[in-house]
Every structure is written in C-alpha cells, then in structure tokens.
PDB file of C-alpha atoms in Angstrom:
ATOM      1  CA  UNK A   1     -10.760  12.966 -11.758  1.00  0.00           C
ATOM      2  CA  UNK A   2      -8.504  16.008 -11.627  1.00  0.00           C
ATOM      3  CA  UNK A   3      -6.390  14.712 -14.784  1.00  0.00           C
ATOM      4  CA  UNK A   4      -9.929  14.740 -16.524  1.00  0.00           C
ATOM      5  CA  UNK A   5      -9.703  10.911 -17.835  1.00  0.00           C
ATOM      6  CA  UNK A   6     -12.943   8.959 -17.166  1.00  0.00           C
ATOM      7  CA  UNK A   7     -11.604   6.086 -14.835  1.00  0.00           C
ATOM      8  CA  UNK A   8     -12.166   2.701 -16.237  1.00  0.00           C
ATOM      9  CA  UNK A   9     -13.274  -0.540 -14.952  1.00  0.00           C
ATOM     10  CA  UNK A  10     -13.361  -3.568 -16.995  1.00  0.00           C
ATOM     11  CA  UNK A  11     -13.838  -7.227 -15.879  1.00  0.00           C
ATOM     12  CA  UNK A  12     -12.180  -9.850 -17.913  1.00  0.00           C
ATOM     13  CA  UNK A  13     -14.222 -12.984 -17.188  1.00  0.00           C
ATOM     14  CA  UNK A  14     -11.674 -14.974 -19.408  1.00  0.00           C
ATOM     15  CA  UNK A  15     -12.198 -18.639 -19.876  1.00  0.00           C
ATOM     16  CA  UNK A  16     -15.489 -18.787 -17.306  1.00  0.00           C
ATOM     17  CA  UNK A  17     -19.560 -18.211 -17.018  1.00  0.00           C
ATOM     18  CA  UNK A  18     -22.686 -20.514 -18.024  1.00  0.00           C
ATOM     19  CA  UNK A  19     -26.075 -18.776 -18.493  1.00  0.00           C
ATOM     20  CA  UNK A  20     -26.963 -19.251 -15.038  1.00  0.00           C
ATOM     21  CA  UNK A  21     -23.412 -17.384 -13.630  1.00  0.00           C
ATOM     22  CA  UNK A  22     -24.029 -14.056 -16.401  1.00  0.00           C
ATOM     23  CA  UNK A  23     -27.264 -13.997 -15.283  1.00  0.00           C
ATOM     24  CA  UNK A  24     -26.074 -13.555 -11.379  1.00  0.00           C
ATOM     25  CA  UNK A  25     -23.621 -11.220 -12.390  1.00  0.00           C
ATOM     26  CA  UNK A  26     -26.232  -8.743 -14.674  1.00  0.00           C
ATOM     27  CA  UNK A  27     -28.819  -8.532 -12.033  1.00  0.00           C
ATOM     28  CA  UNK A  28     -25.821  -7.522  -9.418  1.00  0.00           C
ATOM     29  CA  UNK A  29     -24.472  -5.286 -12.222  1.00  0.00           C
ATOM     30  CA  UNK A  30     -28.311  -3.908 -13.539  1.00  0.00           C
ATOM     31  CA  UNK A  31     -29.256  -2.992  -9.673  1.00  0.00           C
ATOM     32  CA  UNK A  32     -26.470  -0.788  -9.133  1.00  0.00           C
ATOM     33  CA  UNK A  33     -25.469   1.774  -7.757  1.00  0.00           C
ATOM     34  CA  UNK A  34     -22.460   2.334 -10.386  1.00  0.00           C
ATOM     35  CA  UNK A  35     -20.599   5.716 -10.297  1.00  0.00           C
ATOM     36  CA  UNK A  36     -21.803   7.956 -13.031  1.00  0.00           C
ATOM     37  CA  UNK A  37     -18.033   9.016 -12.920  1.00  0.00           C
ATOM     38  CA  UNK A  38     -16.704   5.265 -13.927  1.00  0.00           C
ATOM     39  CA  UNK A  39     -17.019   3.462 -17.794  1.00  0.00           C
ATOM     40  CA  UNK A  40     -18.156  -0.270 -16.441  1.00  0.00           C
ATOM     41  CA  UNK A  41     -17.414  -3.247 -19.614  1.00  0.00           C
ATOM     42  CA  UNK A  42     -17.027  -6.049 -18.975  1.00  0.00           C
ATOM     43  CA  UNK A  43     -15.280  -9.022 -20.813  1.00  0.00           C
ATOM     44  CA  UNK A  44     -17.419 -12.568 -20.727  1.00  0.00           C
ATOM     45  CA  UNK A  45     -16.453 -15.340 -23.856  1.00  0.00           C
ATOM     46  CA  UNK A  46     -17.013 -15.022 -27.234  1.00  0.00           C
ATOM     47  CA  UNK A  47     -20.087 -16.873 -26.949  1.00  0.00           C
ATOM     48  CA  UNK A  48     -21.434 -15.216 -24.664  1.00  0.00           C
ATOM     49  CA  UNK A  49     -20.586 -12.148 -25.664  1.00  0.00           C
ATOM     50  CA  UNK A  50     -24.404 -11.709 -27.094  1.00  0.00           C
ATOM     51  CA  UNK A  51     -25.500 -12.872 -24.548  1.00  0.00           C
ATOM     52  CA  UNK A  52     -24.748 -10.407 -21.543  1.00  0.00           C
ATOM     53  CA  UNK A  53     -25.014  -7.194 -24.456  1.00  0.00           C
ATOM     54  CA  UNK A  54     -28.409  -8.733 -24.846  1.00  0.00           C
ATOM     55  CA  UNK A  55     -29.349  -8.450 -20.573  1.00  0.00           C
ATOM     56  CA  UNK A  56     -26.819  -5.774 -19.575  1.00  0.00           C
ATOM     57  CA  UNK A  57     -27.819  -2.334 -18.701  1.00  0.00           C
ATOM     58  CA  UNK A  58     -26.937  -0.027 -21.469  1.00  0.00           C
ATOM     59  CA  UNK A  59     -25.366   2.584 -19.773  1.00  0.00           C
ATOM     60  CA  UNK A  60     -22.072  -0.977 -19.498  1.00  0.00           C
ATOM     61  CA  UNK A  61     -20.143  -2.008 -22.024  1.00  0.00           C
ATOM     62  CA  UNK A  62     -19.065  -5.326 -23.400  1.00  0.00           C
ATOM     63  CA  UNK A  63     -15.851  -5.912 -24.818  1.00  0.00           C
ATOM     64  CA  UNK A  64     -14.086  -9.190 -26.860  1.00  0.00           C
ATOM     65  CA  UNK A  65     -11.634 -10.698 -24.646  1.00  0.00           C
ATOM     66  CA  UNK A  66      -9.431 -11.208 -28.461  1.00  0.00           C
ATOM     67  CA  UNK A  67     -10.340 -11.104 -31.831  1.00  0.00           C
ATOM     68  CA  UNK A  68      -7.968 -11.425 -35.456  1.00  0.00           C
ATOM     69  CA  UNK A  69      -6.532  -8.917 -37.486  1.00  0.00           C
ATOM     70  CA  UNK A  70      -9.435  -9.442 -40.698  1.00  0.00           C
ATOM     71  CA  UNK A  71     -12.974  -9.553 -41.760  1.00  0.00           C
ATOM     72  CA  UNK A  72     -13.268 -13.133 -42.213  1.00  0.00           C
ATOM     73  CA  UNK A  73     -11.854 -15.751 -44.162  1.00  0.00           C
ATOM     74  CA  UNK A  74     -10.774 -19.707 -43.201  1.00  0.00           C
ATOM     75  CA  UNK A  75      -9.585 -18.689 -39.509  1.00  0.00           C
ATOM     76  CA  UNK A  76     -10.986 -21.410 -37.780  1.00  0.00           C
ATOM     77  CA  UNK A  77     -12.150 -20.938 -34.190  1.00  0.00           C
ATOM     78  CA  UNK A  78     -11.351 -17.243 -34.308  1.00  0.00           C
ATOM     79  CA  UNK A  79     -13.582 -13.735 -34.478  1.00  0.00           C
ATOM     80  CA  UNK A  80     -13.109 -10.828 -36.099  1.00  0.00           C
ATOM     81  CA  UNK A  81     -13.753  -7.369 -34.628  1.00  0.00           C
ATOM     82  CA  UNK A  82     -16.950  -6.994 -37.540  1.00  0.00           C
ATOM     83  CA  UNK A  83     -18.605  -9.829 -35.578  1.00  0.00           C
ATOM     84  CA  UNK A  84     -18.163  -8.284 -31.909  1.00  0.00           C
ATOM     85  CA  UNK A  85     -19.958  -5.196 -33.067  1.00  0.00           C
ATOM     86  CA  UNK A  86     -22.318  -6.787 -35.242  1.00  0.00           C
ATOM     87  CA  UNK A  87     -23.181  -8.702 -31.766  1.00  0.00           C
ATOM     88  CA  UNK A  88     -23.369  -4.985 -30.046  1.00  0.00           C
ATOM     89  CA  UNK A  89     -19.976  -4.823 -28.064  1.00  0.00           C
ATOM     90  CA  UNK A  90     -17.703  -1.848 -28.465  1.00  0.00           C
ATOM     91  CA  UNK A  91     -14.403  -3.300 -27.033  1.00  0.00           C
ATOM     92  CA  UNK A  92     -11.555  -5.780 -27.163  1.00  0.00           C
ATOM     93  CA  UNK A  93      -9.213  -6.866 -24.922  1.00  0.00           C
ATOM     94  CA  UNK A  94      -6.180  -7.323 -27.189  1.00  0.00           C
ATOM     95  CA  UNK A  95      -2.107  -8.291 -26.117  1.00  0.00           C
ATOM     96  CA  UNK A  96      -3.062  -9.802 -23.355  1.00  0.00           C
ATOM     97  CA  UNK A  97      -0.516 -11.645 -20.949  1.00  0.00           C
ATOM     98  CA  UNK A  98      -2.278 -15.039 -21.621  1.00  0.00           C
ATOM     99  CA  UNK A  99      -2.354 -14.546 -25.383  1.00  0.00           C
ATOM    100  CA  UNK A 100       1.216 -13.194 -25.529  1.00  0.00           C
ATOM    101  CA  UNK A 101       2.042 -16.002 -23.424  1.00  0.00           C
ATOM    102  CA  UNK A 102      -0.380 -19.318 -22.839  1.00  0.00           C
ATOM    103  CA  UNK A 103      -0.902 -18.674 -27.382  1.00  0.00           C
ATOM    104  CA  UNK A 104       2.232 -17.258 -28.528  1.00  0.00           C
ATOM    105  CA  UNK A 105       0.923 -14.263 -30.029  1.00  0.00           C
ATOM    106  CA  UNK A 106       3.722 -11.679 -30.927  1.00  0.00           C
ATOM    107  CA  UNK A 107       4.302  -8.060 -30.732  1.00  0.00           C
ATOM    108  CA  UNK A 108       3.687  -7.647 -34.114  1.00  0.00           C
ATOM    109  CA  UNK A 109       0.572 -10.183 -34.566  1.00  0.00           C
ATOM    110  CA  UNK A 110      -1.014  -7.680 -31.718  1.00  0.00           C
ATOM    111  CA  UNK A 111      -0.370  -4.306 -33.696  1.00  0.00           C
ATOM    112  CA  UNK A 112      -1.878  -5.508 -36.623  1.00  0.00           C
ATOM    113  CA  UNK A 113      -5.473  -6.729 -34.178  1.00  0.00           C
ATOM    114  CA  UNK A 114      -4.740  -3.189 -33.116  1.00  0.00           C
ATOM    115  CA  UNK A 115      -5.081  -1.602 -35.930  1.00  0.00           C
ATOM    116  CA  UNK A 116      -7.933  -3.711 -38.137  1.00  0.00           C
ATOM    117  CA  UNK A 117      -9.898  -3.865 -34.695  1.00  0.00           C
ATOM    118  CA  UNK A 118      -9.696   0.252 -34.835  1.00  0.00           C
ATOM    119  CA  UNK A 119     -10.119   0.511 -38.349  1.00  0.00           C
ATOM    120  CA  UNK A 120     -14.359  -1.906 -37.631  1.00  0.00           C
ATOM    121  CA  UNK A 121     -14.413   0.571 -35.120  1.00  0.00           C
ATOM    122  CA  UNK A 122     -14.094  -0.898 -32.175  1.00  0.00           C
ATOM    123  CA  UNK A 123     -12.406   0.247 -29.247  1.00  0.00           C
ATOM    124  CA  UNK A 124      -9.224  -1.103 -27.906  1.00  0.00           C
ATOM    125  CA  UNK A 125      -8.000  -2.270 -24.388  1.00  0.00           C
ATOM    126  CA  UNK A 126      -4.165  -2.980 -25.202  1.00  0.00           C
ATOM    127  CA  UNK A 127      -2.540  -5.028 -22.855  1.00  0.00           C
ATOM    128  CA  UNK A 128       1.411  -4.911 -21.937  1.00  0.00           C
ATOM    129  CA  UNK A 129       3.392  -6.207 -19.306  1.00  0.00           C
ATOM    130  CA  UNK A 130       6.619  -7.349 -17.946  1.00  0.00           C
ATOM    131  CA  UNK A 131       7.303 -11.136 -16.226  1.00  0.00           C
ATOM    132  CA  UNK A 132       9.039 -11.889 -13.096  1.00  0.00           C
ATOM    133  CA  UNK A 133      11.298 -12.896 -14.564  1.00  0.00           C
ATOM    134  CA  UNK A 134      12.037  -9.713 -16.468  1.00  0.00           C
ATOM    135  CA  UNK A 135      11.322  -6.750 -13.913  1.00  0.00           C
ATOM    136  CA  UNK A 136      14.097  -9.007 -11.499  1.00  0.00           C
ATOM    137  CA  UNK A 137      16.198  -7.924 -14.418  1.00  0.00           C
ATOM    138  CA  UNK A 138      15.105  -5.052 -14.208  1.00  0.00           C
ATOM    139  CA  UNK A 139      13.468  -5.100 -17.634  1.00  0.00           C
ATOM    140  CA  UNK A 140      10.863  -3.282 -16.793  1.00  0.00           C
ATOM    141  CA  UNK A 141      10.447  -0.395 -19.472  1.00  0.00           C
ATOM    142  CA  UNK A 142      12.653  -1.895 -21.415  1.00  0.00           C
ATOM    143  CA  UNK A 143       9.795  -5.108 -22.360  1.00  0.00           C
ATOM    144  CA  UNK A 144       6.447  -3.157 -22.050  1.00  0.00           C
ATOM    145  CA  UNK A 145       7.757   0.097 -24.312  1.00  0.00           C
ATOM    146  CA  UNK A 146       8.716  -2.580 -26.337  1.00  0.00           C
ATOM    147  CA  UNK A 147       4.971  -3.843 -26.690  1.00  0.00           C
ATOM    148  CA  UNK A 148       3.555  -0.436 -26.853  1.00  0.00           C
ATOM    149  CA  UNK A 149       5.793   0.218 -30.173  1.00  0.00           C
ATOM    150  CA  UNK A 150       3.692  -1.633 -31.831  1.00  0.00           C
ATOM    151  CA  UNK A 151       0.326  -0.769 -30.585  1.00  0.00           C
ATOM    152  CA  UNK A 152       1.358   2.897 -30.768  1.00  0.00           C
ATOM    153  CA  UNK A 153       2.547   2.186 -34.763  1.00  0.00           C
ATOM    154  CA  UNK A 154      -0.845   1.114 -35.350  1.00  0.00           C
ATOM    155  CA  UNK A 155      -3.094   3.643 -33.702  1.00  0.00           C
ATOM    156  CA  UNK A 156      -5.539   5.686 -35.497  1.00  0.00           C
ATOM    157  CA  UNK A 157      -7.197   7.359 -32.527  1.00  0.00           C
ATOM    158  CA  UNK A 158      -6.286   7.772 -29.117  1.00  0.00           C
ATOM    159  CA  UNK A 159      -9.938   8.376 -28.073  1.00  0.00           C
ATOM    160  CA  UNK A 160     -10.591   4.644 -28.828  1.00  0.00           C
ATOM    161  CA  UNK A 161      -7.697   3.133 -26.999  1.00  0.00           C
ATOM    162  CA  UNK A 162      -7.291   2.060 -23.240  1.00  0.00           C
ATOM    163  CA  UNK A 163      -3.405   0.895 -22.208  1.00  0.00           C
ATOM    164  CA  UNK A 164      -4.002  -1.911 -19.100  1.00  0.00           C
ATOM    165  CA  UNK A 165      -0.672  -2.610 -17.700  1.00  0.00           C
ATOM    166  CA  UNK A 166      -1.281  -6.005 -16.219  1.00  0.00           C
ATOM    167  CA  UNK A 167       2.789  -6.777 -14.403  1.00  0.00           C
ATOM    168  CA  UNK A 168       2.468 -11.052 -15.872  1.00  0.00           C
ATOM    169  CA  UNK A 169       3.943 -12.013 -12.076  1.00  0.00           C
ATOM    170  CA  UNK A 170       0.633 -10.440 -10.489  1.00  0.00           C
ATOM    171  CA  UNK A 171      -1.659 -11.929 -12.746  1.00  0.00           C
ATOM    172  CA  UNK A 172      -3.819 -14.582 -10.877  1.00  0.00           C
ATOM    173  CA  UNK A 173      -0.891 -14.851  -8.670  1.00  0.00           C
ATOM    174  CA  UNK A 174      -2.412 -12.967  -5.320  1.00  0.00           C
ATOM    175  CA  UNK A 175       1.105 -10.862  -5.948  1.00  0.00           C
ATOM    176  CA  UNK A 176      -0.052  -7.520  -6.316  1.00  0.00           C
ATOM    177  CA  UNK A 177       2.373  -4.513  -7.516  1.00  0.00           C
ATOM    178  CA  UNK A 178       2.095  -2.298  -4.288  1.00  0.00           C
ATOM    179  CA  UNK A 179       0.494   0.959  -5.524  1.00  0.00           C
ATOM    180  CA  UNK A 180       4.184   2.843  -5.866  1.00  0.00           C
ATOM    181  CA  UNK A 181       5.227   0.402  -8.269  1.00  0.00           C
ATOM    182  CA  UNK A 182       2.355   0.283 -10.317  1.00  0.00           C
ATOM    183  CA  UNK A 183       2.484   4.215 -10.366  1.00  0.00           C
ATOM    184  CA  UNK A 184       5.618   4.252 -11.264  1.00  0.00           C
ATOM    185  CA  UNK A 185       5.328   1.934 -14.296  1.00  0.00           C
ATOM    186  CA  UNK A 186       2.238   4.284 -15.203  1.00  0.00           C
ATOM    187  CA  UNK A 187       3.766   7.465 -14.886  1.00  0.00           C
ATOM    188  CA  UNK A 188       6.716   6.117 -16.700  1.00  0.00           C
ATOM    189  CA  UNK A 189       4.518   4.721 -19.368  1.00  0.00           C
ATOM    190  CA  UNK A 190       2.932   8.547 -19.699  1.00  0.00           C
ATOM    191  CA  UNK A 191       5.899   9.649 -20.131  1.00  0.00           C
ATOM    192  CA  UNK A 192       6.956   7.322 -22.627  1.00  0.00           C
ATOM    193  CA  UNK A 193       3.714   8.440 -24.727  1.00  0.00           C
ATOM    194  CA  UNK A 194       4.264  12.241 -24.297  1.00  0.00           C
ATOM    195  CA  UNK A 195       7.801  11.470 -26.105  1.00  0.00           C
ATOM    196  CA  UNK A 196       6.363   9.100 -28.924  1.00  0.00           C
ATOM    197  CA  UNK A 197       2.732  10.463 -29.312  1.00  0.00           C
ATOM    198  CA  UNK A 198       2.201  13.281 -28.185  1.00  0.00           C
ATOM    199  CA  UNK A 199       2.277  15.648 -24.770  1.00  0.00           C
ATOM    200  CA  UNK A 200      -1.850  15.473 -25.132  1.00  0.00           C
ATOM    201  CA  UNK A 201      -2.344  12.151 -25.974  1.00  0.00           C
ATOM    202  CA  UNK A 202      -0.484  10.998 -23.219  1.00  0.00           C
ATOM    203  CA  UNK A 203      -2.050  12.998 -20.939  1.00  0.00           C
ATOM    204  CA  UNK A 204      -5.998  12.233 -22.000  1.00  0.00           C
ATOM    205  CA  UNK A 205      -5.483   8.005 -22.912  1.00  0.00           C
ATOM    206  CA  UNK A 206      -6.810   5.947 -19.275  1.00  0.00           C
ATOM    207  CA  UNK A 207      -3.911   3.881 -18.269  1.00  0.00           C
ATOM    208  CA  UNK A 208      -5.571   1.467 -16.165  1.00  0.00           C
ATOM    209  CA  UNK A 209      -3.915  -1.579 -13.916  1.00  0.00           C
ATOM    210  CA  UNK A 210      -4.620  -5.295 -13.808  1.00  0.00           C
ATOM    211  CA  UNK A 211      -2.731  -8.236 -11.852  1.00  0.00           C
ATOM    212  CA  UNK A 212      -4.688  -9.397  -9.104  1.00  0.00           C
ATOM    213  CA  UNK A 213      -6.649  -6.161  -8.017  1.00  0.00           C
ATOM    214  CA  UNK A 214      -9.522  -6.845  -5.279  1.00  0.00           C
ATOM    215  CA  UNK A 215     -11.807  -5.288  -3.689  1.00  0.00           C
ATOM    216  CA  UNK A 216      -8.819  -5.156  -0.603  1.00  0.00           C
ATOM    217  CA  UNK A 217      -6.488  -3.452  -2.600  1.00  0.00           C
ATOM    218  CA  UNK A 218      -8.558  -1.255  -5.719  1.00  0.00           C
ATOM    219  CA  UNK A 219      -8.999   1.515  -3.244  1.00  0.00           C
ATOM    220  CA  UNK A 220      -5.302   3.261  -2.282  1.00  0.00           C
ATOM    221  CA  UNK A 221      -4.086   2.239  -6.124  1.00  0.00           C
ATOM    222  CA  UNK A 222      -6.836   3.929  -7.755  1.00  0.00           C
ATOM    223  CA  UNK A 223      -5.971   7.358  -5.934  1.00  0.00           C
ATOM    224  CA  UNK A 224      -2.519   6.811  -7.526  1.00  0.00           C
ATOM    225  CA  UNK A 225      -2.244   9.779  -9.907  1.00  0.00           C
ATOM    226  CA  UNK A 226      -1.530   8.106 -12.960  1.00  0.00           C
ATOM    227  CA  UNK A 227      -3.598   5.042 -12.685  1.00  0.00           C
ATOM    228  CA  UNK A 228      -6.996   5.055 -14.254  1.00  0.00           C
ATOM    229  CA  UNK A 229      -8.476   2.305 -13.467  1.00  0.00           C
ATOM    230  CA  UNK A 230      -8.078  -1.932 -13.565  1.00  0.00           C
ATOM    231  CA  UNK A 231      -8.759  -5.089 -15.386  1.00  0.00           C
ATOM    232  CA  UNK A 232      -9.962  -7.114 -12.852  1.00  0.00           C
ATOM    233  CA  UNK A 233      -9.561 -10.406 -13.653  1.00  0.00           C
ATOM    234  CA  UNK A 234     -10.645 -13.236 -10.618  1.00  0.00           C
ATOM    235  CA  UNK A 235     -12.665 -10.792  -8.543  1.00  0.00           C
ATOM    236  CA  UNK A 236     -15.087  -9.857 -11.509  1.00  0.00           C
TER     237      UNK A 236
END
C-alpha cells in the first residue's frame, strides 16, 4: 500500500461453526494463495479458538471474539486475554456492535477490556460504529468519536491496535456503506486521531471497514486511501 500500512483482513465467524465447517475453511485458507502483503486473521467462537489455531498455517492469525477485563475470577461464561494467549491466538475483537447493542456493553467497559488485553500481550481489533437513526440524525462522527474516546484512553501500544469502523445499519443487513461513505468516516477518524493522539499514530494505525463486506464490493472499498482492510462477517 502507498500508505505503508499493511492491509488487514479479519473474518468474524460470530456464533457459527463446527469442527467440520472449520476444517473446510482451514483447508481452503491453508491451500492459498494468500497475498503476502495482507495480514489475514480469523475469529472463531471461543470454543474453537485453539482448534483453529492448531489447524491453520502459521501465517494466518487467530482472534477471539471477546474477552473480559481481568485475568481470571468468578466470571462464569467469560474468557480472559491470558486464556486467549495460552491457546495460541494473538488478537481479540472488542466493542463489536453486537456486544454493545445485544449484550449492553458500555464504552467504559470496552475501554477497560482494551487496556487489559493489550497489557496481556494480545492485539485488539477495536470496533466502533453508529446505528441507522444516528446516521440519519447526522451524528455519525459524534457517536464514533465518543466510542473512540474510551479506547484511546486505554491504549498503551498503538502498533497492537486495529480500528474497525462498522456502521451498525450495514451489519448483516446487506446494506453497505458506499465506498465514498466509508472513506469519509475513515478519513474523519484519522484526522480526529491525529488531533487526539498524534499525527504519527494516525498515519500508521490501520482502520478497517466492516458491514456487509463481500467479494462483490471489497475491491472498490479497498481502493480507498483510508480503508486499510476489512472485518468480514457473513461472507467469511
């Protein structure tokens, strides 16, 4: 890429998968060819993180879909960044719109999780994005910047962070932000980060797009100067 930012493609499998279906995806990915200039990451459900890691070629990274803000304890049903690391995965998705809107996770909690995961040595795919009514009220940047505030307050090492812009109205709906709409938000995010963090971080951090990304639209989206990759849901 002209920007010097390595293209990043993540597959978020959400609550889908079985040993059989994962074997099929693994054999497809391992057979390649994969572009050496692209970082490829898959994110299976927590139960399958270790299974996927053991089966996949080393050049493909594995992410968990979520984790809690401490190492261990009485948090039934949750997992920690330390466990993710112990299973060989190197990334975690935090703040996905489904965690925010279905499970009610707050900006503050997502910030705390980000801080802990980075401290434990796990890279973070930090998700931000607005709902349809927020976009229609012209509040996109207001919402996204507010979500970003609690993330930037908790980042110790920006080289381990990827920002995923995912407009909620475009996730799993088949509605896609046009390449121009997506580029506009990515550009505004980068400018905001230059002011709030530093010009250096803003120029280096990868901002990827998620929201009904498919084989049909990814090429045009990927050509935009500030779109550094994708977080793919259904199509992955």
